[in-house]
Coordinates of C-alpha atoms in Angstrom, one line a residue:
M367 CA -1.8 -63.0 -66.9
S368 CA -1.6 -62.9 -70.8
S369 CA -0.5 -59.9 -72.5
A370 CA -2.7 -58.5 -75.3
T371 CA -0.2 -57.9 -77.4
D372 CA 0.3 -61.8 -77.5
T373 CA -2.6 -62.4 -79.6
S374 CA -2.1 -66.0 -79.3
A375 CA -2.5 -66.2 -75.7
S376 CA -6.2 -66.6 -75.0
V377 CA -7.4 -69.8 -76.9
P378 CA -11.0 -70.9 -76.1
S379 CA -11.2 -74.1 -74.7
G380 CA -11.8 -76.5 -77.9
A381 CA -10.0 -74.3 -80.3
S382 CA -6.5 -74.9 -79.7
D383 CA -5.9 -75.9 -83.2
P384 CA -6.5 -73.1 -85.6
S385 CA -6.6 -75.1 -88.6
S386 CA -9.4 -77.2 -87.0
T387 CA -13.2 -76.7 -87.7
P388 CA -15.0 -76.3 -84.3
T389 CA -18.5 -76.3 -84.2
T390 CA -20.1 -72.7 -83.9
T391 CA -21.7 -73.6 -80.4
K392 CA -23.8 -71.1 -78.1
G393 CA -21.0 -70.1 -76.2
S394 CA -18.7 -69.1 -79.3
K395 CA -21.8 -67.3 -80.9
A396 CA -21.7 -65.3 -77.4
Q397 CA -18.1 -64.9 -77.8
D398 CA -18.7 -63.6 -81.0
F399 CA -21.5 -60.8 -80.5
S400 CA -19.0 -59.6 -77.7
W401 CA -16.7 -59.1 -80.7
V402 CA -19.4 -57.2 -82.3
I403 CA -19.7 -54.9 -79.4
S404 CA -15.9 -54.6 -79.2
L405 CA -15.5 -53.4 -82.6
F406 CA -18.4 -51.1 -82.3
G407 CA -16.5 -49.7 -79.3
T408 CA -13.2 -49.3 -81.4
A409 CA -14.9 -47.1 -84.3
V410 CA -17.1 -45.0 -81.6
G411 CA -14.2 -42.8 -80.2
A412 CA -14.3 -39.7 -79.1
G413 CA -14.4 -38.2 -82.5
I414 CA -18.3 -39.1 -82.0
L415 CA -18.6 -35.6 -80.0
F416 CA -17.4 -34.1 -82.9
L417 CA -18.7 -36.1 -85.7
P418 CA -22.1 -34.3 -86.3
I419 CA -20.5 -31.0 -86.7
N420 CA -18.1 -32.1 -89.7
A421 CA -21.0 -34.4 -91.0
G422 CA -23.5 -32.0 -91.0
A423 CA -21.7 -28.9 -92.5
G424 CA -22.8 -29.2 -96.0
G425 CA -26.4 -29.6 -95.1
I426 CA -28.9 -32.8 -95.2
W427 CA -28.3 -33.4 -99.1
P428 CA -24.3 -34.5 -98.9
L429 CA -25.4 -36.0 -95.4
L430 CA -28.4 -37.9 -96.8
F431 CA -26.1 -39.7 -99.5
V432 CA -23.2 -41.0 -97.2
T433 CA -25.7 -42.2 -94.8
I434 CA -26.9 -44.5 -97.8
I435 CA -23.1 -45.4 -98.7
I436 CA -21.6 -45.7 -95.5
G437 CA -23.0 -48.9 -94.3
P438 CA -21.6 -51.2 -97.3
M439 CA -18.4 -49.4 -97.2
V440 CA -17.6 -50.1 -93.7
Y441 CA -18.6 -53.7 -93.9
F442 CA -16.9 -54.6 -97.6
S443 CA -13.8 -53.1 -96.3
H444 CA -13.4 -54.5 -92.9
R445 CA -14.7 -57.9 -94.2
A446 CA -11.8 -57.8 -97.2
L447 CA -9.2 -57.0 -94.7
S448 CA -10.4 -59.6 -92.1
R449 CA -10.4 -62.2 -94.9
F450 CA -6.8 -61.1 -95.4
V451 CA -5.9 -62.4 -92.0
C452 CA -8.5 -65.2 -91.9
V453 CA -7.4 -67.5 -94.9
S454 CA -3.4 -66.9 -94.5
P455 CA -2.1 -70.6 -95.0
R456 CA 0.1 -69.6 -91.8
K457 CA -2.5 -69.6 -89.0
G458 CA -2.4 -67.7 -85.7
E459 CA -0.2 -64.9 -87.4
D460 CA -1.0 -61.3 -87.2
I461 CA -1.5 -58.6 -90.1
T462 CA 2.0 -57.5 -90.0
V463 CA 3.4 -61.5 -90.5
V464 CA 0.7 -62.2 -93.4
A465 CA 1.4 -58.9 -95.5
G466 CA 5.1 -60.3 -95.4
D467 CA 3.8 -63.7 -96.7
Y468 CA 1.5 -62.1 -99.5
F469 CA 3.8 -59.4 -100.6
G470 CA 7.4 -60.4 -99.8
P471 CA 9.4 -58.9 -96.8
G472 CA 10.3 -55.4 -98.0
V473 CA 6.8 -54.7 -99.0
G474 CA 5.9 -56.3 -95.9
K475 CA 8.0 -54.4 -93.6
A476 CA 6.9 -51.0 -95.4
I477 CA 3.2 -51.9 -94.5
T478 CA 3.9 -52.5 -90.9
I479 CA 5.6 -49.0 -90.5
L480 CA 3.0 -47.7 -92.2
Y481 CA 0.3 -50.0 -90.0
F482 CA 2.2 -48.9 -87.0
F483 CA 2.6 -45.2 -87.5
A484 CA -0.9 -44.7 -88.4
I485 CA -2.6 -46.1 -85.2
Y486 CA 0.0 -45.3 -82.7
P487 CA -0.6 -41.6 -82.9
I488 CA -4.4 -42.1 -82.6
V489 CA -3.4 -44.3 -79.2
L490 CA -1.2 -41.4 -78.0
I491 CA -3.8 -38.7 -78.5
Y492 CA -6.4 -41.1 -76.4
G493 CA -4.0 -40.7 -73.5
V494 CA -4.7 -36.6 -73.9
S495 CA -8.1 -36.8 -74.3
I496 CA -9.0 -38.8 -71.6
T497 CA -6.9 -36.8 -69.3
N498 CA -8.2 -33.9 -70.4
T499 CA -12.1 -35.2 -70.5
I500 CA -11.8 -36.4 -66.9
D501 CA -10.0 -33.2 -65.6
S502 CA -12.9 -31.1 -66.9
L503 CA -15.3 -33.1 -65.3
M504 CA -13.3 -33.6 -62.1
V505 CA -13.3 -29.5 -61.8
N506 CA -16.2 -27.9 -63.7
Q507 CA -19.0 -30.7 -63.2
L508 CA -17.8 -31.8 -59.7
G509 CA -16.4 -29.0 -58.3
L510 CA -13.6 -31.3 -57.2
P511 CA -9.8 -29.5 -56.8
Q512 CA -7.7 -30.4 -59.6
V513 CA -5.3 -33.3 -59.4
P514 CA -1.6 -32.7 -60.9
R515 CA -1.7 -33.8 -64.4
P516 CA 1.5 -35.7 -64.3
I517 CA -0.6 -38.0 -61.5
L518 CA -4.2 -38.0 -63.0
S519 CA -3.0 -39.3 -66.4
F520 CA -0.7 -41.9 -64.9
V521 CA -3.5 -43.4 -63.5
L522 CA -5.8 -43.3 -66.1
I523 CA -3.6 -44.3 -68.6
A524 CA -2.4 -47.1 -66.2
L525 CA -6.0 -48.2 -65.7
M526 CA -6.6 -48.5 -69.4
M527 CA -3.3 -50.5 -70.2
A528 CA -4.3 -52.8 -67.1
V529 CA -7.5 -54.1 -69.0
M530 CA -5.2 -54.5 -72.1
I531 CA -2.4 -56.6 -70.2
A532 CA -5.3 -58.4 -68.4
G533 CA -6.0 -60.1 -71.9
E534 CA -8.6 -60.8 -74.5
K535 CA -11.5 -62.0 -72.4
I536 CA -11.1 -59.3 -70.0
M537 CA -10.7 -56.6 -72.5
L538 CA -13.9 -57.9 -74.2
A539 CA -15.9 -57.7 -71.1
V540 CA -14.6 -54.5 -70.1
T541 CA -15.4 -53.2 -73.8
Q542 CA -19.2 -54.7 -73.3
F543 CA -19.5 -53.2 -69.9
L544 CA -18.7 -49.7 -71.4
V545 CA -20.1 -49.7 -74.9
Y546 CA -23.8 -50.8 -73.8
P547 CA -24.1 -47.4 -71.9
L548 CA -22.8 -46.0 -75.1
I549 CA -25.4 -47.2 -77.2
A550 CA -28.4 -46.3 -74.8
A551 CA -26.8 -42.8 -74.1
L552 CA -27.0 -42.2 -78.0
F553 CA -30.2 -43.3 -78.7
I554 CA -31.8 -41.5 -75.4
I555 CA -29.8 -38.3 -76.5
S556 CA -31.0 -39.0 -80.1
L557 CA -34.6 -39.2 -78.9
M558 CA -34.4 -36.4 -76.5
L559 CA -33.7 -33.9 -79.1
I560 CA -36.5 -34.6 -81.3
P561 CA -39.0 -32.0 -80.4
T562 CA -36.2 -29.7 -81.7
W563 CA -35.6 -30.9 -85.0
H564 CA -36.1 -28.0 -87.7
I565 CA -35.0 -28.0 -91.5
G566 CA -34.2 -24.7 -92.0
D567 CA -31.2 -23.8 -94.3
L568 CA -30.1 -27.7 -93.5
A569 CA -32.0 -28.0 -97.2
Q570 CA -30.1 -25.4 -98.9
L571 CA -27.7 -26.8 -101.6
P572 CA -23.8 -26.0 -100.6
E573 CA -22.7 -22.7 -102.4
G574 CA -21.4 -23.6 -106.0
G575 CA -24.7 -25.9 -106.8
G576 CA -24.0 -29.2 -108.1
G577 CA -20.5 -28.8 -108.3
G578 CA -20.5 -27.7 -104.8
L579 CA -22.7 -30.2 -103.7
L580 CA -20.7 -33.2 -105.0
M581 CA -17.1 -31.3 -103.7
T582 CA -19.1 -31.3 -100.5
T583 CA -20.3 -34.9 -100.3
W584 CA -16.6 -35.8 -101.8
L585 CA -15.1 -34.1 -98.8
M586 CA -17.5 -35.9 -96.2
I587 CA -16.5 -39.4 -96.9
P588 CA -13.6 -39.5 -95.1
V589 CA -14.9 -38.1 -92.3
L590 CA -17.6 -40.8 -92.2
V591 CA -14.6 -43.5 -93.0
F592 CA -12.8 -42.7 -90.0
A593 CA -15.6 -42.2 -87.8
F594 CA -16.5 -45.7 -88.6
N595 CA -13.1 -47.4 -88.5
H596 CA -12.2 -50.1 -86.9
S597 CA -9.3 -51.8 -88.5
P598 CA -6.8 -51.3 -85.8
A599 CA -8.7 -54.5 -84.0
I600 CA -9.3 -56.2 -87.2
S601 CA -6.1 -58.2 -87.1
A602 CA -6.8 -59.4 -83.5
F603 CA -10.2 -60.0 -84.3
S604 CA -9.7 -62.5 -87.2
L605 CA -7.2 -64.5 -85.1
A606 CA -9.5 -64.9 -82.4
M607 CA -11.9 -65.9 -85.5
Q608 CA -9.4 -68.4 -86.3
R609 CA -9.1 -69.9 -82.9
A610 CA -12.5 -70.2 -82.2
H611 CA -13.8 -71.7 -85.7
G612 CA -10.8 -72.9 -87.6
D613 CA -11.7 -73.0 -91.5
K614 CA -14.7 -71.1 -90.9
A615 CA -13.0 -67.9 -89.5
A616 CA -13.7 -65.9 -92.4
E617 CA -17.5 -66.8 -92.6
R618 CA -18.1 -66.2 -89.0
A619 CA -15.9 -63.0 -89.2
S620 CA -18.1 -61.8 -92.1
W621 CA -21.3 -62.6 -89.2
V622 CA -19.8 -60.6 -86.9
L623 CA -18.8 -57.5 -89.0
K624 CA -22.4 -57.4 -90.8
R625 CA -23.8 -57.0 -87.2
T626 CA -21.1 -54.1 -86.4
A627 CA -21.6 -52.2 -89.4
T628 CA -25.6 -52.4 -88.9
I629 CA -25.4 -51.0 -85.2
L630 CA -22.6 -48.4 -86.1
V631 CA -24.8 -47.1 -88.8
V632 CA -28.2 -47.4 -87.1
F633 CA -27.2 -45.6 -83.7
T634 CA -24.3 -43.3 -85.0
M635 CA -25.9 -41.8 -87.8
L636 CA -29.3 -41.5 -86.0
F637 CA -27.2 -39.4 -82.9
V638 CA -25.6 -37.5 -86.3
W639 CA -28.8 -36.9 -87.8
S640 CA -30.7 -35.9 -84.5
C641 CA -27.7 -33.1 -83.6
V642 CA -27.7 -32.0 -87.3
L643 CA -31.6 -31.4 -87.1
S644 CA -31.7 -29.8 -83.9
L645 CA -28.7 -27.1 -84.3
G646 CA -29.5 -26.7 -87.7
A647 CA -27.1 -24.7 -90.0
D648 CA -26.3 -21.6 -87.8
G649 CA -26.2 -23.7 -84.9
L650 CA -23.3 -26.0 -86.4
A651 CA -21.7 -23.3 -87.6
A652 CA -21.4 -21.7 -84.3
A653 CA -20.5 -25.1 -82.7
R654 CA -17.7 -25.3 -85.1
E655 CA -16.6 -21.9 -84.3
A656 CA -16.5 -22.3 -80.8
N657 CA -14.5 -25.9 -81.0
L658 CA -16.6 -27.3 -78.5
P659 CA -17.8 -31.2 -78.6
V660 CA -21.8 -30.9 -80.0
L661 CA -23.2 -32.4 -76.7
S662 CA -21.2 -29.2 -75.0
Y663 CA -22.3 -27.1 -77.1
L664 CA -26.1 -28.3 -77.1
A665 CA -25.9 -28.1 -73.2
N666 CA -25.1 -24.4 -73.7
V667 CA -27.9 -23.4 -76.1
N668 CA -30.3 -25.6 -74.5
D669 CA -29.5 -25.2 -70.8
T670 CA -30.2 -28.7 -70.6
P671 CA -28.2 -30.5 -67.3
A672 CA -28.8 -34.1 -68.3
I673 CA -27.0 -33.2 -71.5
A674 CA -24.3 -31.1 -69.8
Y675 CA -23.3 -34.2 -67.8
A676 CA -24.0 -36.7 -70.7
G677 CA -21.4 -35.0 -72.4
P678 CA -18.4 -36.1 -70.4
A679 CA -19.5 -39.4 -69.7
I680 CA -20.0 -40.4 -73.1
A681 CA -16.8 -39.0 -74.0
I682 CA -14.7 -41.1 -71.5
V683 CA -16.8 -44.0 -72.5
A684 CA -16.0 -43.5 -76.2
I685 CA -12.3 -42.7 -75.5
G686 CA -11.6 -45.8 -73.3
S687 CA -13.7 -48.5 -75.5
S688 CA -11.7 -47.2 -78.5
F689 CA -8.4 -46.8 -76.8
F690 CA -8.6 -50.6 -76.4
G691 CA -9.2 -51.6 -80.2
H692 CA -6.6 -49.0 -81.4
Y693 CA -4.0 -50.2 -78.8
L694 CA -4.3 -53.9 -80.2
G695 CA -3.0 -52.4 -83.5
A696 CA -0.5 -50.2 -82.7
A697 CA 0.9 -53.1 -80.2
E698 CA 0.8 -55.5 -83.3
G699 CA 2.6 -53.0 -85.2
A700 CA 5.1 -52.6 -82.7
A701 CA 5.9 -56.0 -81.9
G702 CA 6.0 -56.4 -86.0
L703 CA 8.9 -53.6 -86.4
V704 CA 10.8 -55.7 -83.6
R705 CA 10.3 -59.1 -85.5
G706 CA 10.9 -57.4 -88.9
F707 CA 13.9 -54.8 -88.3
T708 CA 15.6 -56.6 -85.5
P709 CA 14.7 -60.5 -86.1
G710 CA 17.6 -61.5 -83.8
V711 CA 16.6 -59.4 -80.6
Y712 CA 13.1 -61.0 -81.0
E713 CA 14.1 -64.7 -81.4
S714 CA 16.5 -64.2 -78.2
L715 CA 13.5 -62.3 -76.3
G716 CA 10.9 -64.3 -77.2
K717 CA 7.1 -63.3 -78.0
R718 CA 6.1 -62.7 -74.4
K719 CA 9.0 -60.6 -73.1
V720 CA 8.7 -58.5 -76.6
S721 CA 5.2 -58.0 -75.9
I722 CA 5.6 -56.8 -72.1
L723 CA 8.6 -54.3 -73.7
V724 CA 5.8 -53.5 -76.5
A725 CA 3.4 -52.8 -73.4
A726 CA 5.7 -50.6 -71.5
F727 CA 7.0 -48.5 -74.4
M728 CA 3.2 -47.8 -74.8
F729 CA 2.5 -46.8 -71.5
L730 CA 5.5 -44.5 -71.0
T731 CA 4.9 -42.5 -74.3
T732 CA 1.4 -42.3 -74.1
W733 CA 2.2 -40.9 -70.6
I734 CA 4.6 -38.4 -71.3
V735 CA 2.4 -37.0 -74.3
A736 CA -0.6 -36.7 -71.8
I737 CA 1.5 -34.9 -69.9
L738 CA 2.5 -32.3 -72.6
N739 CA -0.8 -32.2 -73.9
P740 CA -0.2 -31.2 -77.5
S741 CA -3.1 -29.7 -79.8
I742 CA -2.5 -31.6 -82.5
L743 CA -5.5 -34.2 -82.6
G744 CA -6.8 -32.9 -86.0
V745 CA -3.4 -32.9 -87.6
I746 CA -2.7 -36.6 -86.7
E747 CA -5.9 -37.7 -87.7
T748 CA -5.7 -36.3 -91.3
L749 CA -1.7 -37.4 -91.7
S750 CA -3.0 -41.1 -90.4
G751 CA -6.1 -40.9 -92.7
P752 CA -4.4 -41.9 -96.4
V753 CA -2.5 -44.4 -94.6
I754 CA -5.4 -46.1 -92.6
A755 CA -7.4 -46.0 -96.0
A756 CA -5.0 -47.5 -98.1
I757 CA -4.4 -50.5 -95.8
L758 CA -8.5 -50.9 -95.2
Y759 CA -9.7 -50.2 -98.7
I760 CA -6.6 -51.2 -101.3
M761 CA -4.5 -53.5 -99.7
P762 CA -6.8 -56.4 -99.2
M763 CA -8.2 -55.7 -102.6
I764 CA -4.6 -56.0 -104.3
A765 CA -4.0 -59.2 -102.1
I766 CA -7.3 -60.5 -103.4
S767 CA -6.2 -60.4 -107.2
K768 CA -2.8 -61.7 -106.6
V769 CA -2.8 -64.3 -103.3
P770 CA -4.0 -67.8 -104.4
A771 CA -5.4 -68.0 -100.7
L772 CA -7.7 -65.2 -101.4
A773 CA -8.6 -66.7 -105.2
P774 CA -12.5 -67.5 -103.8
Y775 CA -13.3 -64.0 -103.2
R776 CA -12.4 -62.4 -106.8
G777 CA -14.5 -61.1 -109.3
K778 CA -17.1 -59.7 -106.9
I779 CA -19.0 -56.5 -107.1
S780 CA -18.3 -55.5 -103.7
N781 CA -14.5 -55.7 -104.6
I782 CA -14.8 -52.9 -107.3
F783 CA -17.3 -50.8 -105.2
V784 CA -14.6 -50.9 -102.1
V785 CA -11.5 -50.0 -104.8
V786 CA -13.8 -47.1 -106.0
M787 CA -14.7 -45.9 -102.5
G788 CA -10.9 -46.3 -101.2
V789 CA -9.5 -44.1 -103.9
I790 CA -12.1 -41.3 -103.3
A791 CA -11.6 -41.2 -99.6
I792 CA -8.0 -41.4 -100.0
G793 CA -8.2 -38.4 -102.9
A794 CA -10.7 -36.8 -100.5
I795 CA -8.2 -36.6 -97.7
L796 CA -5.3 -35.4 -99.5
V797 CA -7.2 -32.8 -100.8
S798 CA -8.4 -31.9 -97.1
I799 CA -4.4 -32.2 -96.4
V800 CA -3.6 -29.5 -98.9
R801 CA -6.4 -27.3 -97.6
L802 CA -5.3 -27.8 -93.9
F803 CA -1.7 -26.7 -94.8
A804 CA -2.5 -24.3 -97.5

């Protein structure tokens, strides 16, 4: 079996030489579409259950604006990060190695550290989230006796890790199995809520008039950025494109990412709008005060059993599918730290043994945190936010302006758009951090 941390392990037949230019066959197109679904699953994590509450807090006008711009933001930023890896002269190397090639070993190590510590805490929190969600489902909905937390968390995390260790093809297959029902559930619930839609106070401008509208919109952008973020899986995805398509890797990656952004915007924003219009301003405020996921609150106020059971089911699927993509990024970062700071150890052990040690480290730490059950999701996501935004929006743009291999992508209007939105997002996150600790 191949480890998922060894991104060169699963090489499709006919694509053993990543510098070649294989023909895009029907089979490779199917594999490409499986990445569309996998990247969608990475983006749509447990946070989607709180997304409507956060995104709808300012009413419909800020939400309308971010709905218009979020598609281009998602597509252009992830495309740039994918190109960062796809066109590297050193084929088959992940983002941590490529960053060192582009910017030098010192900056490369710094980026590897930031990359790892931006993604790794989210993996830990997913271990907490899946344990809490299954525990609540078993006790509250199914009426089963409570399983001791160490045993329950061990089994759940081991199952998710087993999918990753089984290799890329198994991971993609399991992700598709999980994500198709997730898409269907989001769509069905969105339609179910249509009869309860109402505008009410949502049409009012935020407090402070035009200035309040701008501030609310500004602070909302990071919420949407990270709800749609699938950058932790982009490096592994780009290497898969290299193996399958050779010199056409960047072109096919753009094909995948455009479709990922499309289904993300259509299904996720439909869900957000439907929940916001159903709850109204008062309902959103009450859900925020109760600190409940949006589906749990809807189940309470609508007395809808279907939604009561759909909430935990959607949470489980969203956590599982998103865990896979974030694990890929965190494992790459961990292996990059070993390679960058202890090269002798890395060379003596070899890539496979390092991958096994990384997997063991990820499992043990995620299990321990799941047992401890810390309540730090908001803080960790906020602190991870600026680093993820910088890696996703700013780093590829700097590389495009400096690195010869990326020269063909210079002078594009989309580059300016990505930089501007990246600066706006990072600025809003920093303001949110100040408010959080004020």
